[in-house]
C-alpha cells in the first residue's frame, strides 16, 4: 500500500538510509515530528532487554517524545556497558542533527544479538543528515526496519481530518510479553496523555499481545505511538476503533509473512470463565508445534487441539465433557467424524487461513489469537540466521 498525501499524518519528516549495518538494504530510520508529541510505549519484559528498550522506556516516562530512531540488522543486546554507550551515542548524534533533546527521542534496534554496532559506520552515515530530512515515505520506513521480513508491513486509517499510520516488522522470535517485535504508530490527532495510554495499551493487548509465531519473546520488543495534535481532536471512540483496525491489519500481515509460514492460524476460544483463561487456552493451541505441523500438512488430526487444551492443567474449571471443538463450521469434538467429515476437515486445513473455534461452555468470556503453521522453512531460515 502506498500512502497518499491525504492519508499521511501532518508534521512528520524522515531520514532513511543504509549505514552498512549488515548488508546493502536500508537499516536506519529516523522519523521526527515538527512539534513535541504525546507518546506512549510498551516494551519486552525479557530479562535480557537491550539498551534500546531500557533507554526508551525511561524516555517515555513523561508521556512525551518527538522522534523515533530505528536500527535494523543489529539488536545491540548483551553487549554490556559498550552497548549502552553506543545506544546513547546514537541518540546524541540524532539530537545534534535534529535539535531534539536526546530524552525526547525513542530508540529501537532489531537483529542479531550479542554483536556491537559498527559505530564508526554509524557516525559517518549520520553526519549532516539533519539537512536531508524529507516528508515521510512510510513505505520506505517500513522497509528500513525489516530484518528477515519479506515484505514491508504498513496500514493506515483516516478519522475525519485525522490521519493514522502504523508500521511493523517481525516474522520470528514472536511470542509477545508486552507488545511484540517493533511496531510504531504516528498520528496528527490531538489526544490527552492518559487517554492515549489507555487506548494504546488496550489495543496492543487485544492485537499484538494475541500474536505468536514461535513462542520466543524478543529481547527488543517495542511498540510506540506518537500523536502530534496538528489535525486537532477526534472522538476517542472513533480513534480507538481506527487504531484497533490498523493494529489488527498489521498483526495479520506479520502472521502471513512469518518465517517459513504458509498459512495463518486464527484461534477463538469462547464461553470461558474470563478473558485471561480464554486467551491462555487459545495461545496453548496456536503455539503447539503439533497443531502447527498438522495444519501445515493439512492432516485432519484434530485431536492435537484437544491435547493442547488439556495442557492448561491449572485451569481446573475446564471440563472436557463440556468442550466443543470446531474447524470453521465443522464440529470435530465431541462428534464422531465420518470419512466425509475428515475429508472436509482436510480441505479446511488446506486453506490459506485456518480458523479453530473452541467453546469451553463454562462462562461468557472470549479471546482470539493469531499465529501460523510450522514448516521446514522456519528451520532453514533460523538455522543460518547469523551466518
GROMACS .gro file of C-alpha atoms in nm, residues 91-332:
model
  242
   91UNK     CA    1   2.078   0.936   2.046
   92UNK     CA    2   2.327   1.219   2.089
   93UNK     CA    3   2.411   1.212   1.718
   94UNK     CA    4   2.042   1.229   1.625
   95UNK     CA    5   1.981   1.501   1.883
   96UNK     CA    6   2.262   1.713   1.740
   97UNK     CA    7   2.128   1.679   1.384
   98UNK     CA    8   1.761   1.738   1.463
   99UNK     CA    9   1.775   1.982   1.753
  100UNK     CA   10   1.555   1.749   1.958
  101UNK     CA   11   1.668   1.670   2.312
  102UNK     CA   12   1.800   1.315   2.348
  103UNK     CA   13   1.547   1.240   2.621
  104UNK     CA   14   1.266   1.314   2.372
  105UNK     CA   15   1.390   1.051   2.126
  106UNK     CA   16   1.283   0.686   2.128
  107UNK     CA   17   1.537   0.433   2.002
  108UNK     CA   18   1.469   0.078   1.882
  109UNK     CA   19   1.705  -0.184   1.748
  110UNK     CA   20   1.644  -0.526   1.597
  111UNK     CA   21   1.857  -0.804   1.455
  112UNK     CA   22   2.140  -1.028   1.570
  113UNK     CA   23   2.200  -1.041   1.946
  114UNK     CA   24   2.546  -1.008   2.100
  115UNK     CA   25   2.715  -0.803   1.829
  116UNK     CA   26   2.824  -0.445   1.870
  117UNK     CA   27   2.702  -0.169   1.641
  118UNK     CA   28   2.953  -0.079   1.367
  119UNK     CA   29   2.971   0.256   1.542
  120UNK     CA   30   3.223   0.415   1.305
  121UNK     CA   31   2.990   0.350   1.011
  122UNK     CA   32   2.701   0.496   1.207
  123UNK     CA   33   2.895   0.812   1.291
  124UNK     CA   34   2.994   0.862   0.928
  125UNK     CA   35   2.646   0.787   0.794
  126UNK     CA   36   2.470   1.028   1.029
  127UNK     CA   37   2.698   1.322   0.970
  128UNK     CA   38   2.489   1.604   0.825
  129UNK     CA   39   2.168   1.403   0.791
  130UNK     CA   40   1.967   1.679   0.958
  131UNK     CA   41   1.977   1.868   0.628
  132UNK     CA   42   1.846   1.565   0.439
  133UNK     CA   43   1.517   1.517   0.624
  134UNK     CA   44   1.221   1.493   0.385
  135UNK     CA   45   0.850   1.425   0.403
  136UNK     CA   46   0.797   1.074   0.537
  137UNK     CA   47   0.770   0.787   0.292
  138UNK     CA   48   0.616   0.537   0.532
  139UNK     CA   49   0.653   0.255   0.280
  140UNK     CA   50   1.029   0.316   0.280
  141UNK     CA   51   1.029   0.342   0.659
  142UNK     CA   52   0.854   0.005   0.686
  143UNK     CA   53   1.120  -0.146   0.460
  144UNK     CA   54   1.400   0.018   0.654
  145UNK     CA   55   1.308  -0.157   0.980
  146UNK     CA   56   1.290  -0.507   0.824
  147UNK     CA   57   1.524  -0.795   0.909
  148UNK     CA   58   1.409  -1.134   0.776
  149UNK     CA   59   1.072  -0.991   0.673
  150UNK     CA   60   0.998  -1.048   0.306
  151UNK     CA   61   0.750  -0.760   0.271
  152UNK     CA   62   0.704  -0.423   0.445
  153UNK     CA   63   0.409  -0.401   0.682
  154UNK     CA   64   0.204  -0.081   0.682
  155UNK     CA   65  -0.159   0.012   0.748
  156UNK     CA   66  -0.346   0.345   0.753
  157UNK     CA   67  -0.680   0.492   0.851
  158UNK     CA   68  -0.847   0.834   0.833
  159UNK     CA   69  -1.083   0.959   1.102
  160UNK     CA   70  -1.230   1.284   0.978
  161UNK     CA   71  -0.936   1.523   0.937
  162UNK     CA   72  -0.710   1.299   1.144
  163UNK     CA   73  -0.467   1.053   0.989
  164UNK     CA   74  -0.314   0.742   1.142
  165UNK     CA   75  -0.039   0.519   1.009
  166UNK     CA   76   0.121   0.211   1.159
  167UNK     CA   77   0.431   0.021   1.051
  168UNK     CA   78   0.571  -0.302   1.190
  169UNK     CA   79   0.846  -0.556   1.145
  170UNK     CA   80   0.863  -0.909   1.268
  171UNK     CA   81   0.842  -1.263   1.135
  172UNK     CA   82   1.021  -1.468   1.401
  173UNK     CA   83   1.106  -1.463   1.772
  174UNK     CA   84   0.746  -1.360   1.830
  175UNK     CA   85   0.562  -1.454   2.147
  176UNK     CA   86   0.452  -1.122   2.291
  177UNK     CA   87   0.502  -1.048   2.656
  178UNK     CA   88   0.411  -0.677   2.634
  179UNK     CA   89   0.363  -0.567   2.279
  180UNK     CA   90   0.581  -0.751   2.029
  181UNK     CA   91   0.857  -0.712   1.772
  182UNK     CA   92   0.883  -0.350   1.653
  183UNK     CA   93   0.571  -0.152   1.571
  184UNK     CA   94   0.524   0.224   1.552
  185UNK     CA   95   0.216   0.439   1.509
  186UNK     CA   96   0.204   0.804   1.401
  187UNK     CA   97  -0.097   1.033   1.409
  188UNK     CA   98  -0.176   1.402   1.388
  189UNK     CA   99  -0.467   1.362   1.634
  190UNK     CA  100  -0.474   1.572   1.949
  191UNK     CA  101  -0.518   1.329   2.239
  192UNK     CA  102  -0.454   1.377   2.609
  193UNK     CA  103  -0.181   1.154   2.753
  194UNK     CA  104  -0.394   0.938   2.984
  195UNK     CA  105  -0.648   0.873   2.709
  196UNK     CA  106  -0.378   0.781   2.459
  197UNK     CA  107  -0.216   0.548   2.709
  198UNK     CA  108  -0.543   0.372   2.787
  199UNK     CA  109  -0.642   0.331   2.422
  200UNK     CA  110  -0.296   0.224   2.309
  201UNK     CA  111  -0.243  -0.039   2.576
  202UNK     CA  112  -0.588  -0.186   2.535
  203UNK     CA  113  -0.529  -0.210   2.161
  204UNK     CA  114  -0.189  -0.375   2.198
  205UNK     CA  115  -0.327  -0.627   2.445
  206UNK     CA  116  -0.600  -0.739   2.205
  207UNK     CA  117  -0.387  -0.744   1.891
  208UNK     CA  118  -0.010  -0.774   1.915
  209UNK     CA  119  -0.028  -0.947   2.253
  210UNK     CA  120  -0.251  -1.206   2.086
  211UNK     CA  121   0.005  -1.291   1.817
  212UNK     CA  122   0.252  -1.576   1.826
  213UNK     CA  123   0.485  -1.729   1.569
  214UNK     CA  124   0.731  -1.947   1.757
  215UNK     CA  125   0.682  -1.894   2.135
  216UNK     CA  126   1.009  -1.697   2.166
  217UNK     CA  127   0.992  -1.347   2.318
  218UNK     CA  128   1.239  -1.100   2.171
  219UNK     CA  129   1.487  -0.901   2.378
  220UNK     CA  130   1.399  -0.590   2.177
  221UNK     CA  131   1.018  -0.585   2.151
  222UNK     CA  132   0.889  -0.229   2.131
  223UNK     CA  133   0.554  -0.068   2.044
  224UNK     CA  134   0.534   0.312   2.040
  225UNK     CA  135   0.278   0.572   1.937
  226UNK     CA  136   0.335   0.944   1.867
  227UNK     CA  137   0.045   1.191   1.846
  228UNK     CA  138   0.147   1.545   1.750
  229UNK     CA  139  -0.202   1.702   1.760
  230UNK     CA  140  -0.167   1.906   1.438
  231UNK     CA  141  -0.502   1.792   1.295
  232UNK     CA  142  -0.698   1.861   1.612
  233UNK     CA  143  -0.921   1.648   1.828
  234UNK     CA  144  -1.117   1.343   1.722
  235UNK     CA  145  -1.382   1.139   1.907
  236UNK     CA  146  -1.189   0.898   2.127
  237UNK     CA  147  -1.409   0.603   2.037
  238UNK     CA  148  -1.350   0.664   1.667
  239UNK     CA  149  -0.976   0.690   1.720
  240UNK     CA  150  -0.971   0.373   1.930
  241UNK     CA  151  -1.159   0.183   1.659
  242UNK     CA  152  -0.919   0.305   1.390
  243UNK     CA  153  -0.614   0.213   1.598
  244UNK     CA  154  -0.761  -0.132   1.660
  245UNK     CA  155  -0.816  -0.180   1.286
  246UNK     CA  156  -0.462  -0.070   1.197
  247UNK     CA  157  -0.305  -0.292   1.464
  248UNK     CA  158  -0.516  -0.592   1.361
  249UNK     CA  159  -0.419  -0.545   0.997
  250UNK     CA  160  -0.051  -0.537   1.092
  251UNK     CA  161  -0.087  -0.850   1.306
  252UNK     CA  162  -0.231  -1.044   1.014
  253UNK     CA  163   0.048  -0.921   0.785
  254UNK     CA  164   0.306  -1.045   1.036
  255UNK     CA  165   0.137  -1.384   1.073
  256UNK     CA  166   0.121  -1.422   0.695
  257UNK     CA  167   0.487  -1.328   0.650
  258UNK     CA  168   0.613  -1.533   0.948
  259UNK     CA  169   0.935  -1.726   0.893
  260UNK     CA  170   0.857  -2.039   0.693
  261UNK     CA  171   0.481  -1.985   0.724
  262UNK     CA  172   0.236  -2.099   0.457
  263UNK     CA  173  -0.090  -2.039   0.647
  264UNK     CA  174  -0.241  -1.809   0.909
  265UNK     CA  175  -0.398  -1.976   1.211
  266UNK     CA  176  -0.677  -1.796   1.395
  267UNK     CA  177  -0.797  -1.947   1.722
  268UNK     CA  178  -1.107  -1.826   1.903
  269UNK     CA  179  -1.194  -1.957   2.248
  270UNK     CA  180  -1.529  -1.855   2.391
  271UNK     CA  181  -1.759  -1.942   2.682
  272UNK     CA  182  -1.461  -1.915   2.919
  273UNK     CA  183  -1.465  -1.803   3.284
  274UNK     CA  184  -1.270  -1.486   3.195
  275UNK     CA  185  -1.063  -1.329   2.919
  276UNK     CA  186  -0.734  -1.449   3.068
  277UNK     CA  187  -0.850  -1.810   3.062
  278UNK     CA  188  -0.980  -1.782   2.706
  279UNK     CA  189  -0.653  -1.628   2.588
  280UNK     CA  190  -0.443  -1.889   2.772
  281UNK     CA  191  -0.625  -2.177   2.607
  282UNK     CA  192  -0.614  -2.010   2.265
  283UNK     CA  193  -0.241  -1.948   2.298
  284UNK     CA  194  -0.182  -2.311   2.400
  285UNK     CA  195  -0.346  -2.418   2.075
  286UNK     CA  196  -0.180  -2.171   1.840
  287UNK     CA  197   0.163  -2.232   1.997
  288UNK     CA  198   0.150  -2.612   1.980
  289UNK     CA  199   0.412  -2.746   1.735
  290UNK     CA  200   0.190  -3.046   1.673
  291UNK     CA  201  -0.111  -2.831   1.587
  292UNK     CA  202   0.109  -2.611   1.367
  293UNK     CA  203   0.259  -2.902   1.176
  294UNK     CA  204  -0.079  -3.074   1.130
  295UNK     CA  205  -0.213  -2.755   0.972
  296UNK     CA  206   0.098  -2.722   0.756
  297UNK     CA  207   0.040  -3.073   0.621
  298UNK     CA  208  -0.341  -3.039   0.611
  299UNK     CA  209  -0.353  -3.351   0.828
  300UNK     CA  210  -0.702  -3.374   0.987
  301UNK     CA  211  -0.555  -3.478   1.321
  302UNK     CA  212  -0.792  -3.259   1.526
  303UNK     CA  213  -0.701  -3.448   1.845
  304UNK     CA  214  -0.394  -3.228   1.872
  305UNK     CA  215  -0.623  -2.937   1.957
  306UNK     CA  216  -0.775  -3.142   2.239
  307UNK     CA  217  -0.422  -3.220   2.356
  308UNK     CA  218  -0.330  -2.851   2.362
  309UNK     CA  219  -0.639  -2.763   2.565
  310UNK     CA  220  -0.554  -3.042   2.806
  311UNK     CA  221  -0.211  -2.889   2.873
  312UNK     CA  222  -0.382  -2.599   3.054
  313UNK     CA  223  -0.397  -2.812   3.366
  314UNK     CA  224  -0.411  -2.516   3.606
  315UNK     CA  225  -0.750  -2.417   3.460
  316UNK     CA  226  -0.942  -2.659   3.678
  317UNK     CA  227  -1.281  -2.521   3.575
  318UNK     CA  228  -1.240  -2.669   3.227
  319UNK     CA  229  -1.438  -2.991   3.187
  320UNK     CA  230  -1.355  -3.191   2.876
  321UNK     CA  231  -1.713  -3.319   2.861
  322UNK     CA  232  -1.841  -2.963   2.808
  323UNK     CA  233  -1.584  -2.859   2.545
  324UNK     CA  234  -1.679  -2.822   2.179
  325UNK     CA  235  -1.407  -2.800   1.910
  326UNK     CA  236  -1.471  -2.677   1.556
  327UNK     CA  237  -1.263  -2.607   1.247
  328UNK     CA  238  -1.462  -2.339   1.067
  329UNK     CA  239  -1.816  -2.482   1.073
  330UNK     CA  240  -1.710  -2.845   1.112
  331UNK     CA  241  -1.763  -2.975   1.464
  332UNK     CA  242  -1.490  -3.231   1.538
   0.00000   0.00000   0.00000
